[in-house]
RNA sequence: GGGGGAGUGCCCGAGUGGUUAAAGGGGACUGGCUGUAAACCAGUUGGCUCUGCCUACACAGGUUCGAAUCCUGUCUCCCCCA
């Protein structure tokens, strides 16, 4: 590839220092040493982040990258946030072993709105430029052909995801093949100097360089960051696998979810989210609590963690019902317990029956015996019905 | 255009005429242990008016005493050749 933008000059000490600080937590920053040179050139850099508004909520996984962008901003650089409203319709094949469905434009717009609102909890609005890639990707087919002419199938098929799918006889749609081209073209349009993303984005990020070169533009450097695993500690955090902690999760929920993260991932979480080592002197439980406190404070304010932790202790350490249990009106007298459990917790009656038989249903903390199944209204009124460890309803006689 | 293959429960995946609500695994749920961690043990995982009944193996028909399993048509997907 072209090296027209490469100059062999030695960066100043200050530029080298700044670059080193920025790349400290990165997995890779390519080409080697390039960032220091870019910083040394003096002008504020344009840092690109493309986001796919496929799901509206930002979770902690996103914040790893957003925090990095924030660091760039603090050094005086400019973030260009690209809402991939157009590419979202294509679907990023990264890390996918199957195709994903196309989204309709309304959903994408709504998602983008929410996403940005949340992103500015971390990013500095004044140093952020927001662009929608439909702005330039809604192009004529002759323009599209020009774009396509600058890449090759062989180059695209190099990527791991595609190799795997080919080997497994899985489909690869033409549209997916186009994805890197489109994302790469974003870099051309906005004159990106640096593009940041998760390690799973490496191919796409590098492809942006190819596209810029093909269009005679200076090439961006790229930085990949570690991927934060989800609550299961194994898979990448994402909404679709349900293993995510959303930045808008209520404090109690956020606290609880953090506590469920496996010990084995503690260090990773501390490093990626707080850029510190976990304080292990008082054991992993305390280190995890501290992590939960700090995260809740970050997204809900300094006052929030105390109440969230108390809620946690109440429910899971002391095994008591929460203060504010939702009411459930019941009318029958006597009431049939399986029916009651089914409506209270939105499960099937069969499931309710099984749970009772397995000792998973409690009334005011007392496990219900398998018999009897009918209770008088007096026996139930005002008491707390519980399914499993964390589902509660206060029974209220509505008749 | 031609040839071949596949569609099973939340997911993967066995099953090629009857003891199959359907092996096995994953996930999930419940109980035990506990630090709502991990590991481990046990149970559950279609619905219901539950010792029984109903609905289910892409969809619609058909053959049969009896079908997820055989036949026909439809839909969807994959591979190969051109």
Tab-separated table of C-alpha atoms (C1' of nucleotides) in Angstrom:
chain	number	residue	atom	x	y	z
A	1	UNK	CA	0.000	0.000	0.000
A	2	UNK	CA	0.913	3.615	-0.395
A	3	UNK	CA	3.286	5.208	2.014
A	4	UNK	CA	2.971	8.760	0.735
A	5	UNK	CA	1.876	9.949	4.138
A	6	UNK	CA	4.706	8.298	5.974
A	7	UNK	CA	7.563	10.514	6.995
A	8	UNK	CA	10.618	9.221	8.678
A	9	UNK	CA	10.900	12.081	11.101
A	10	UNK	CA	11.413	11.450	14.789
A	11	UNK	CA	8.443	12.668	16.837
A	12	UNK	CA	9.068	15.102	19.647
A	13	UNK	CA	9.312	13.796	23.166
A	14	UNK	CA	5.976	15.336	24.083
A	15	UNK	CA	4.207	13.707	21.137
A	16	UNK	CA	5.823	10.375	21.921
A	17	UNK	CA	4.708	10.653	25.528
A	18	UNK	CA	1.116	11.472	24.582
A	19	UNK	CA	0.973	8.616	22.080
A	20	UNK	CA	2.390	6.185	24.595
A	21	UNK	CA	-0.249	7.176	27.144
A	22	UNK	CA	-3.030	6.737	24.634
A	23	UNK	CA	-1.847	3.366	23.396
A	24	UNK	CA	-1.066	1.956	26.824
A	25	UNK	CA	-4.333	0.051	27.116
A	26	UNK	CA	-4.642	-0.731	23.414
A	27	UNK	CA	-4.107	-4.203	22.043
A	28	UNK	CA	-2.573	-2.854	18.879
A	29	UNK	CA	-1.855	0.548	17.389
A	30	UNK	CA	-0.890	0.325	13.748
A	31	UNK	CA	1.236	1.198	11.918
A	32	UNK	CA	3.788	1.044	14.682
A	33	UNK	CA	4.820	4.501	15.858
A	34	UNK	CA	2.512	6.258	13.447
A	35	UNK	CA	0.289	7.851	16.104
A	36	UNK	CA	3.229	9.728	17.648
A	37	UNK	CA	4.072	11.184	14.250
A	38	UNK	CA	0.478	12.238	13.691
A	39	UNK	CA	0.335	13.955	17.055
A	40	UNK	CA	3.671	15.581	16.378
A	41	UNK	CA	2.274	17.217	13.247
A	42	UNK	CA	0.444	19.533	15.599
A	43	UNK	CA	-3.085	19.766	14.277
A	44	UNK	CA	-5.879	18.217	16.340
A	45	UNK	CA	-6.511	14.720	15.036
A	46	UNK	CA	-9.842	13.442	13.793
A	47	UNK	CA	-10.637	10.268	15.693
A	48	UNK	CA	-13.260	8.107	14.068
A	49	UNK	CA	-15.663	5.788	15.785
A	50	UNK	CA	-18.373	4.108	13.816
A	51	UNK	CA	-21.329	2.761	15.696
A	52	UNK	CA	-24.042	0.491	14.473
A	53	UNK	CA	-27.370	1.644	15.840
A	54	UNK	CA	-28.734	-1.885	15.819
A	55	UNK	CA	-29.547	-1.837	19.522
A	56	UNK	CA	-30.357	1.409	21.289
A	57	UNK	CA	-28.600	0.918	24.569
A	58	UNK	CA	-24.998	1.501	25.385
A	59	UNK	CA	-23.516	-1.103	27.672
A	60	UNK	CA	-20.244	-1.265	29.540
A	61	UNK	CA	-18.573	-2.901	26.553
A	62	UNK	CA	-19.112	0.243	24.510
A	63	UNK	CA	-17.718	2.384	27.288
A	64	UNK	CA	-14.267	0.866	26.895
A	65	UNK	CA	-13.992	2.474	23.485
A	66	UNK	CA	-15.819	5.639	24.498
A	67	UNK	CA	-13.439	6.140	27.400
A	68	UNK	CA	-10.554	5.940	24.990
A	69	UNK	CA	-12.148	8.573	22.803
A	70	UNK	CA	-12.596	10.734	25.851
A	71	UNK	CA	-8.851	10.481	26.475
A	72	UNK	CA	-8.199	11.684	22.955
A	73	UNK	CA	-10.539	14.598	23.549
A	74	UNK	CA	-8.733	15.521	26.725
A	75	UNK	CA	-5.566	15.772	24.674
A	76	UNK	CA	-7.296	18.247	22.400
A	77	UNK	CA	-8.353	15.944	19.564
A	78	UNK	CA	-11.694	15.758	17.858
A	79	UNK	CA	-13.968	12.743	17.830
A	80	UNK	CA	-16.027	12.040	14.758
A	81	UNK	CA	-18.884	9.796	15.742
A	82	UNK	CA	-20.392	8.105	12.756
A	83	UNK	CA	-23.890	6.811	13.179
A	84	UNK	CA	-23.955	3.877	10.813
A	85	UNK	CA	-27.571	4.394	9.893
A	86	UNK	CA	-26.825	3.145	6.433
A	87	UNK	CA	-24.346	0.394	7.237
A	88	UNK	CA	-26.705	-0.884	9.928
A	89	UNK	CA	-28.967	-1.908	7.140
A	90	UNK	CA	-26.179	-4.020	5.795
A	91	UNK	CA	-25.079	-5.603	9.044
A	92	UNK	CA	-21.520	-6.013	10.227
A	93	UNK	CA	-20.397	-9.597	9.701
A	94	UNK	CA	-17.690	-9.260	12.362
A	95	UNK	CA	-17.740	-12.168	14.746
A	96	UNK	CA	-20.886	-13.450	13.199
A	97	UNK	CA	-21.363	-16.989	12.143
A	98	UNK	CA	-24.682	-16.202	10.558
A	99	UNK	CA	-26.396	-13.388	8.785
A	100	UNK	CA	-28.275	-10.773	10.656
A	101	UNK	CA	-31.566	-9.300	9.572
A	102	UNK	CA	-31.842	-5.885	8.004
A	103	UNK	CA	-33.377	-3.188	10.158
A	104	UNK	CA	-35.995	-0.728	9.126
A	105	UNK	CA	-35.036	2.964	8.973
A	106	UNK	CA	-37.381	4.141	11.747
A	107	UNK	CA	-35.917	1.736	14.286
A	108	UNK	CA	-32.409	2.771	13.295
A	109	UNK	CA	-33.177	6.467	13.800
A	110	UNK	CA	-34.720	5.880	17.190
A	111	UNK	CA	-31.776	3.744	18.244
A	112	UNK	CA	-29.286	6.345	17.091
A	113	UNK	CA	-30.990	9.032	19.163
A	114	UNK	CA	-30.889	7.035	22.368
A	115	UNK	CA	-27.382	5.890	21.678
A	116	UNK	CA	-26.026	9.407	21.331
A	117	UNK	CA	-27.790	10.663	24.388
A	118	UNK	CA	-26.037	7.958	26.357
A	119	UNK	CA	-22.697	8.406	24.610
A	120	UNK	CA	-22.538	12.005	25.762
A	121	UNK	CA	-22.495	10.804	29.322
A	122	UNK	CA	-18.901	9.988	28.484
A	123	UNK	CA	-17.904	12.090	25.499
A	124	UNK	CA	-17.328	15.826	25.432
A	125	UNK	CA	-20.049	17.233	23.241
A	126	UNK	CA	-17.970	20.218	22.184
A	127	UNK	CA	-15.240	18.072	20.784
A	128	UNK	CA	-17.502	15.651	18.991
A	129	UNK	CA	-18.759	15.810	15.456
A	130	UNK	CA	-21.695	13.558	14.680
A	131	UNK	CA	-22.281	12.333	11.172
A	132	UNK	CA	-24.739	9.900	9.650
A	133	UNK	CA	-23.194	7.767	6.971
A	134	UNK	CA	-26.357	7.709	4.922
A	135	UNK	CA	-25.238	11.237	4.068
A	136	UNK	CA	-22.692	9.853	1.633
A	137	UNK	CA	-23.552	6.190	1.312
A	138	UNK	CA	-26.926	6.844	-0.320
A	139	UNK	CA	-25.110	7.039	-3.581
A	140	UNK	CA	-25.811	6.411	-7.215
A	141	UNK	CA	-24.919	2.992	-8.471
A	142	UNK	CA	-22.168	4.353	-10.709
A	143	UNK	CA	-20.519	5.815	-7.600
A	144	UNK	CA	-20.996	2.532	-5.825
A	145	UNK	CA	-19.379	0.711	-8.724
A	146	UNK	CA	-16.419	3.049	-8.535
A	147	UNK	CA	-16.077	2.122	-4.907
A	148	UNK	CA	-16.349	-1.565	-5.598
A	149	UNK	CA	-13.815	-1.367	-8.389
A	150	UNK	CA	-11.185	-0.367	-5.875
A	151	UNK	CA	-11.265	-3.584	-3.947
A	152	UNK	CA	-10.987	-7.261	-4.672
A	153	UNK	CA	-12.868	-10.334	-3.626
A	154	UNK	CA	-9.673	-12.021	-2.572
A	155	UNK	CA	-8.885	-9.174	-0.207
A	156	UNK	CA	-12.323	-9.369	1.369
A	157	UNK	CA	-12.291	-13.095	1.730
A	158	UNK	CA	-9.092	-12.902	3.720
A	159	UNK	CA	-11.035	-12.098	6.797
A	160	UNK	CA	-11.424	-14.741	9.384
A	161	UNK	CA	-15.194	-14.624	9.732
A	162	UNK	CA	-15.666	-15.322	6.063
A	163	UNK	CA	-13.064	-18.079	5.998
A	164	UNK	CA	-14.885	-19.838	8.786
A	165	UNK	CA	-18.231	-19.514	7.168
A	166	UNK	CA	-16.927	-20.772	3.865
A	167	UNK	CA	-15.454	-23.783	5.619
A	168	UNK	CA	-18.748	-24.455	7.372
A	169	UNK	CA	-20.794	-24.020	4.195
A	170	UNK	CA	-22.543	-21.058	5.751
A	171	UNK	CA	-23.982	-18.349	3.560
A	172	UNK	CA	-22.219	-15.041	2.998
A	173	UNK	CA	-24.405	-12.457	1.424
A	174	UNK	CA	-23.189	-9.944	-1.126
A	175	UNK	CA	-24.342	-7.248	1.220
A	176	UNK	CA	-22.092	-8.463	3.992
A	177	UNK	CA	-19.205	-8.577	1.602
A	178	UNK	CA	-19.815	-4.909	0.990
A	179	UNK	CA	-19.695	-3.970	4.641
A	180	UNK	CA	-15.958	-3.311	4.971
A	181	UNK	CA	-16.022	-1.212	1.816
A	182	UNK	CA	-18.751	0.988	3.144
A	183	UNK	CA	-17.279	1.347	6.587
A	184	UNK	CA	-13.899	2.013	5.022
A	185	UNK	CA	-15.364	4.627	2.778
A	186	UNK	CA	-16.610	6.485	5.838
A	187	UNK	CA	-12.952	7.132	6.651
A	188	UNK	CA	-12.455	8.638	3.222
A	189	UNK	CA	-15.410	10.959	3.611
A	190	UNK	CA	-14.582	12.295	7.018
A	191	UNK	CA	-10.803	12.374	6.623
A	192	UNK	CA	-10.163	10.199	9.627
A	193	UNK	CA	-6.687	10.338	11.132
A	194	UNK	CA	-7.248	7.575	13.627
A	195	UNK	CA	-9.940	4.929	13.879
A	196	UNK	CA	-10.651	3.146	17.117
A	197	UNK	CA	-12.515	-0.111	17.668
A	198	UNK	CA	-12.569	-3.474	19.405
A	199	UNK	CA	-10.119	-6.160	18.362
A	200	UNK	CA	-12.932	-7.774	16.404
A	201	UNK	CA	-12.917	-4.692	14.196
A	202	UNK	CA	-9.322	-5.018	13.095
A	203	UNK	CA	-10.121	-6.078	9.572
A	204	UNK	CA	-12.628	-3.292	9.066
A	205	UNK	CA	-10.270	-0.703	10.526
A	206	UNK	CA	-7.424	-1.757	8.304
A	207	UNK	CA	-9.693	-1.790	5.327
A	208	UNK	CA	-10.395	1.870	5.960
A	209	UNK	CA	-6.716	2.491	5.287
A	210	UNK	CA	-6.960	0.687	1.971
A	211	UNK	CA	-9.934	2.739	0.930
A	212	UNK	CA	-8.269	6.003	1.858
A	213	UNK	CA	-5.197	5.052	-0.133
A	214	UNK	CA	-7.355	4.079	-3.075
A	215	UNK	CA	-8.913	7.519	-3.032
A	216	UNK	CA	-5.579	9.278	-2.682
A	217	UNK	CA	-6.145	10.359	0.912
A	218	UNK	CA	-3.754	10.212	3.852
A	219	UNK	CA	-4.159	6.917	5.649
A	220	UNK	CA	-5.562	6.702	9.133
A	221	UNK	CA	-3.787	4.813	11.844
A	222	UNK	CA	-5.806	2.309	13.794
A	223	UNK	CA	-6.114	1.342	17.401
A	224	UNK	CA	-7.750	-1.821	18.679
A	225	UNK	CA	-8.971	-2.193	22.242
A	226	UNK	CA	-9.708	-5.316	24.260
A	227	UNK	CA	-13.226	-6.673	24.194
A	228	UNK	CA	-15.047	-6.671	27.493
A	229	UNK	CA	-16.630	-10.034	28.212
A	230	UNK	CA	-20.248	-10.140	29.359
A	231	UNK	CA	-21.660	-11.188	32.712
A	232	UNK	CA	-21.151	-14.802	31.731
A	233	UNK	CA	-17.432	-14.058	31.589
A	234	UNK	CA	-17.072	-15.829	28.280
A	235	UNK	CA	-18.875	-14.228	25.391
A	236	UNK	CA	-18.447	-10.673	24.232
A	237	UNK	CA	-20.807	-8.353	26.047
A	238	UNK	CA	-23.784	-7.671	23.846
A	239	UNK	CA	-27.436	-7.054	24.096
A	240	UNK	CA	-28.392	-9.928	21.888
A	241	UNK	CA	-26.770	-12.519	24.145
A	242	UNK	CA	-28.344	-10.881	27.174
A	243	UNK	CA	-25.069	-10.787	29.076
A	244	UNK	CA	-24.748	-7.030	29.191
A	245	UNK	CA	-24.760	-4.297	31.800
A	246	UNK	CA	-26.444	-1.243	30.325
A	247	UNK	CA	-25.369	2.243	31.312
A	248	UNK	CA	-29.029	3.080	31.826
A	249	UNK	CA	-29.724	0.037	33.991
A	250	UNK	CA	-31.192	1.199	37.300
A	251	UNK	CA	-28.643	1.323	40.152
A	252	UNK	CA	-29.851	-1.823	41.928
A	253	UNK	CA	-29.799	-3.827	38.747
A	254	UNK	CA	-26.399	-2.539	37.751
A	255	UNK	CA	-24.989	-3.365	41.168
A	256	UNK	CA	-26.451	-6.866	41.063
A	257	UNK	CA	-25.210	-7.554	37.576
A	258	UNK	CA	-21.687	-6.488	38.422
A	259	UNK	CA	-21.717	-8.813	41.428
A	260	UNK	CA	-22.600	-11.690	39.155
A	261	UNK	CA	-19.514	-11.258	37.026
A	262	UNK	CA	-17.216	-14.258	37.599
A	263	UNK	CA	-14.188	-13.677	39.845
A	264	UNK	CA	-11.952	-14.770	37.006
A	265	UNK	CA	-12.906	-11.643	35.076
A	266	UNK	CA	-12.421	-9.196	37.941
A	267	UNK	CA	-9.041	-7.979	36.871
A	268	UNK	CA	-10.193	-7.539	33.292
A	269	UNK	CA	-13.197	-5.513	34.390
A	270	UNK	CA	-11.131	-3.279	36.637
A	271	UNK	CA	-8.551	-2.724	33.971
A	272	UNK	CA	-10.875	-2.051	31.110
A	273	UNK	CA	-13.453	0.013	32.949
A	274	UNK	CA	-11.418	1.814	35.576
A	275	UNK	CA	-7.853	1.434	34.283
A	276	UNK	CA	-6.739	0.196	37.679
A	277	UNK	CA	-5.800	-3.077	39.294
A	278	UNK	CA	-8.487	-4.515	41.534
A	279	UNK	CA	-7.796	-4.032	45.276
A	280	UNK	CA	-7.601	-7.646	46.358
A	281	UNK	CA	-6.449	-7.146	49.957
A	282	UNK	CA	-9.928	-7.761	51.293
A	283	UNK	CA	-10.769	-10.525	48.898
A	284	UNK	CA	-12.572	-10.769	45.588
A	285	UNK	CA	-16.022	-10.121	47.013
A	286	UNK	CA	-15.003	-6.727	48.348
A	287	UNK	CA	-13.107	-5.899	45.150
A	288	UNK	CA	-16.221	-6.663	43.166
A	289	UNK	CA	-18.374	-4.577	45.469
A	290	UNK	CA	-16.004	-1.666	45.036
A	291	UNK	CA	-16.209	-2.073	41.268
A	292	UNK	CA	-19.985	-2.082	41.465
A	293	UNK	CA	-19.996	1.024	43.679
A	294	UNK	CA	-17.759	2.956	41.335
A	295	UNK	CA	-19.699	2.039	38.230
A	296	UNK	CA	-23.038	2.868	39.802
A	297	UNK	CA	-21.592	6.192	40.956
A	298	UNK	CA	-20.301	6.912	37.480
A	299	UNK	CA	-23.651	6.482	35.796
A	300	UNK	CA	-26.077	7.401	38.558
A	301	UNK	CA	-24.204	9.877	40.735
A	302	UNK	CA	-22.347	9.704	44.014
A	303	UNK	CA	-25.498	9.141	46.055
A	304	UNK	CA	-26.638	6.055	44.209
A	305	UNK	CA	-24.261	3.270	45.285
A	306	UNK	CA	-25.214	3.206	48.979
A	307	UNK	CA	-28.861	2.466	48.295
A	308	UNK	CA	-28.019	-0.003	45.546
A	309	UNK	CA	-25.680	-1.906	47.831
A	310	UNK	CA	-28.211	-1.957	50.640
A	311	UNK	CA	-30.771	-3.326	48.225
A	312	UNK	CA	-28.302	-5.989	47.216
A	313	UNK	CA	-27.512	-6.946	50.806
A	314	UNK	CA	-31.145	-7.116	51.682
A	315	UNK	CA	-32.086	-9.380	48.813
A	316	UNK	CA	-29.115	-11.619	48.462
A	317	UNK	CA	-27.182	-11.576	51.686
A	318	UNK	CA	-30.072	-11.451	54.143
A	319	UNK	CA	-32.582	-12.994	51.741
A	320	UNK	CA	-35.337	-10.539	52.520
A	321	UNK	CA	-37.945	-9.106	50.219
A	322	UNK	CA	-37.169	-5.694	48.757
A	323	UNK	CA	-38.801	-2.571	50.275
A	324	UNK	CA	-40.915	-1.793	47.284
A	325	UNK	CA	-42.638	-4.911	46.047
A	326	UNK	CA	-45.095	-4.599	43.242
A	327	UNK	CA	-48.675	-5.377	44.218
A	328	UNK	CA	-50.732	-8.118	42.670
A	329	UNK	CA	-54.475	-8.045	43.059
A	330	UNK	CA	-56.214	-11.351	43.265
A	331	UNK	CA	-59.923	-11.926	43.308
A	332	UNK	CA	-60.646	-15.605	43.879
A	333	UNK	CA	-61.304	-17.064	47.269
A	334	UNK	CA	-59.956	-19.605	47.698
A	335	UNK	CA	-57.136	-18.872	45.272
A	336	UNK	CA	-55.447	-21.610	43.278
A	337	UNK	CA	-51.728	-21.238	43.858
A	338	UNK	CA	-50.464	-22.368	40.417
A	339	UNK	CA	-52.787	-19.871	38.767
A	340	UNK	CA	-51.684	-17.142	41.129
A	341	UNK	CA	-47.996	-17.780	40.540
A	342	UNK	CA	-48.583	-17.931	36.795
A	343	UNK	CA	-50.233	-14.520	36.613
A	344	UNK	CA	-47.921	-12.959	39.171
A	345	UNK	CA	-44.731	-13.815	37.348
A	346	UNK	CA	-45.939	-14.296	33.825
A	347	UNK	CA	-45.056	-17.954	33.544
A	348	UNK	CA	-47.189	-20.850	32.369
A	349	UNK	CA	-49.296	-22.716	34.861
A	350	UNK	CA	-47.332	-25.866	34.243
A	351	UNK	CA	-44.168	-24.018	35.084
A	352	UNK	CA	-45.758	-22.589	38.213
A	353	UNK	CA	-46.807	-26.079	39.260
A	354	UNK	CA	-43.307	-27.421	38.731
A	355	UNK	CA	-41.783	-24.589	40.722
A	356	UNK	CA	-44.091	-25.263	43.640
A	357	UNK	CA	-43.293	-28.956	43.513
A	358	UNK	CA	-39.589	-28.123	43.576
A	359	UNK	CA	-39.857	-25.799	46.527
A	360	UNK	CA	-39.213	-22.707	44.498
A	361	UNK	CA	-42.215	-20.737	45.671
A	362	UNK	CA	-42.330	-18.925	48.989
A	363	UNK	CA	-44.898	-16.957	50.944
A	364	UNK	CA	-43.355	-14.397	53.287
A	365	UNK	CA	-40.105	-16.329	53.030
A	366	UNK	CA	-41.674	-19.683	53.914
A	367	UNK	CA	-41.369	-22.395	51.284
A	368	UNK	CA	-44.774	-23.609	50.178
A	369	UNK	CA	-45.390	-27.326	50.559
A	370	UNK	CA	-46.599	-29.241	47.471
A	371	UNK	CA	-50.000	-29.538	49.151
A	372	UNK	CA	-52.433	-27.861	49.511
A	373	UNK	CA	-52.735	-25.810	46.338
A	374	UNK	CA	-55.693	-23.691	47.397
A	375	UNK	CA	-55.454	-20.838	49.881
A	376	UNK	CA	-58.123	-18.611	51.351
A	377	UNK	CA	-57.965	-14.907	50.669
A	378	UNK	CA	-57.239	-14.290	54.353
A	379	UNK	CA	-54.205	-16.520	54.270
A	380	UNK	CA	-52.794	-14.532	51.345
A	381	UNK	CA	-53.800	-10.921	51.785
A	382	UNK	CA	-50.845	-8.610	52.321
A	383	UNK	CA	-48.231	-11.336	52.162
A	384	UNK	CA	-45.289	-11.499	49.794
A	385	UNK	CA	-45.260	-14.193	47.136
A	386	UNK	CA	-41.818	-15.150	45.895
A	387	UNK	CA	-40.639	-17.204	42.926
A	388	UNK	CA	-37.045	-18.336	43.065
A	389	UNK	CA	-34.534	-15.963	44.541
A	390	UNK	CA	-35.417	-12.686	42.983
A	391	UNK	CA	-38.992	-12.396	41.873
A	392	UNK	CA	-41.488	-10.884	44.345
A	393	UNK	CA	-45.116	-9.737	44.406
A	394	UNK	CA	-47.209	-8.469	47.301
A	395	UNK	CA	-50.641	-10.081	47.289
A	396	UNK	CA	-53.576	-7.774	47.697
A	397	UNK	CA	-57.134	-8.973	47.990
A	398	UNK	CA	-58.963	-7.185	45.227
A	399	UNK	CA	-62.413	-8.639	45.743
B	1	G	C1'	-30.021	-23.802	-16.518
B	2	G	C1'	-28.504	-28.866	-14.460
B	3	G	C1'	-27.293	-32.088	-10.260
B	4	G	C1'	-27.001	-33.031	-5.012
B	5	G	C1'	-28.281	-32.004	0.173
B	6	A	C1'	-31.069	-29.883	4.301
B	7	G	C1'	-35.381	-27.926	7.227
B	8	U	C1'	-36.674	-31.542	14.569
B	9	G	C1'	-38.140	-28.627	21.036
B	10	C	C1'	-34.809	-21.727	23.422
B	11	C	C1'	-30.059	-23.170	20.458
B	12	C	C1'	-26.993	-27.202	18.466
B	13	G	C1'	-28.119	-32.026	17.286
B	14	A	C1'	-29.733	-37.712	17.275
B	15	G	C1'	-33.704	-40.271	15.460
B	16	U	C1'	-35.594	-43.081	8.732
B	17	G	C1'	-42.972	-46.728	10.271
B	18	G	C1'	-44.937	-48.440	16.599
B	19	U	C1'	-42.211	-48.992	24.137
B	20	U	C1'	-40.851	-40.973	20.981
B	21	A	C1'	-43.254	-35.132	24.303
B	22	A	C1'	-38.823	-37.167	20.882
B	23	A	C1'	-31.344	-39.530	22.753
B	24	G	C1'	-27.143	-36.279	23.779
B	25	G	C1'	-25.019	-31.464	24.544
B	26	G	C1'	-25.489	-26.167	25.484
B	27	G	C1'	-28.357	-22.583	27.682
B	28	A	C1'	-32.111	-21.425	31.181
B	29	C	C1'	-34.907	-22.301	35.680
B	30	U	C1'	-35.419	-24.569	40.831
B	31	G	C1'	-33.182	-26.708	45.197
B	32	G	C1'	-28.330	-27.803	48.032
B	33	C	C1'	-23.436	-25.613	49.082
B	34	U	C1'	-21.936	-20.318	48.912
B	35	G	C1'	-19.508	-14.629	48.540
B	36	U	C1'	-26.222	-13.563	43.686
B	37	A	C1'	-18.522	-15.753	41.878
B	38	A	C1'	-16.339	-20.350	40.371
B	39	A	C1'	-16.535	-25.577	41.030
B	40	C	C1'	-19.706	-29.431	42.454
B	41	C	C1'	-24.434	-32.329	43.543
B	42	A	C1'	-29.788	-33.069	42.577
B	43	G	C1'	-34.168	-31.871	39.832
B	44	U	C1'	-36.911	-29.326	35.916
B	45	U	C1'	-37.154	-27.395	30.886
B	46	G	C1'	-44.662	-27.822	25.044
B	47	G	C1'	-49.612	-26.707	27.116
B	48	C	C1'	-53.858	-27.858	30.109
B	49	U	C1'	-59.438	-28.534	33.837
B	50	C	C1'	-52.579	-33.286	35.141
B	51	U	C1'	-52.622	-40.902	37.715
B	52	G	C1'	-55.427	-38.202	32.228
B	53	C	C1'	-56.050	-35.138	27.917
B	54	C	C1'	-54.410	-31.907	23.934
B	55	U	C1'	-50.781	-29.919	20.631
B	56	A	C1'	-45.940	-30.783	18.398
B	57	C	C1'	-40.566	-32.685	14.431
B	58	A	C1'	-40.932	-26.091	7.785
B	59	C	C1'	-46.299	-25.771	5.486
B	60	A	C1'	-50.582	-28.343	3.026
B	61	G	C1'	-52.487	-32.846	1.598
B	62	G	C1'	-52.062	-38.382	1.142
B	63	U	C1'	-50.698	-43.810	2.269
B	64	U	C1'	-51.153	-46.803	6.876
B	65	C	C1'	-54.308	-49.975	12.393
B	66	G	C1'	-50.173	-46.535	13.426
B	67	A	C1'	-45.702	-41.360	10.517
B	68	A	C1'	-40.784	-36.812	12.772
B	69	U	C1'	-39.854	-41.217	9.911
B	70	C	C1'	-43.108	-43.366	3.393
B	71	C	C1'	-45.616	-40.478	-1.011
B	72	U	C1'	-47.253	-35.704	-3.521
B	73	G	C1'	-47.238	-30.530	-3.750
B	74	U	C1'	-45.559	-25.723	-1.636
B	75	C	C1'	-42.064	-22.610	0.817
B	76	U	C1'	-37.079	-21.623	2.654
B	77	C	C1'	-31.894	-22.547	2.786
B	78	C	C1'	-27.005	-24.725	1.470
B	79	C	C1'	-23.381	-27.060	-1.850
B	80	C	C1'	-21.489	-28.504	-6.666
B	81	C	C1'	-21.403	-28.095	-12.117
B	82	A	C1'	-22.490	-24.542	-16.023
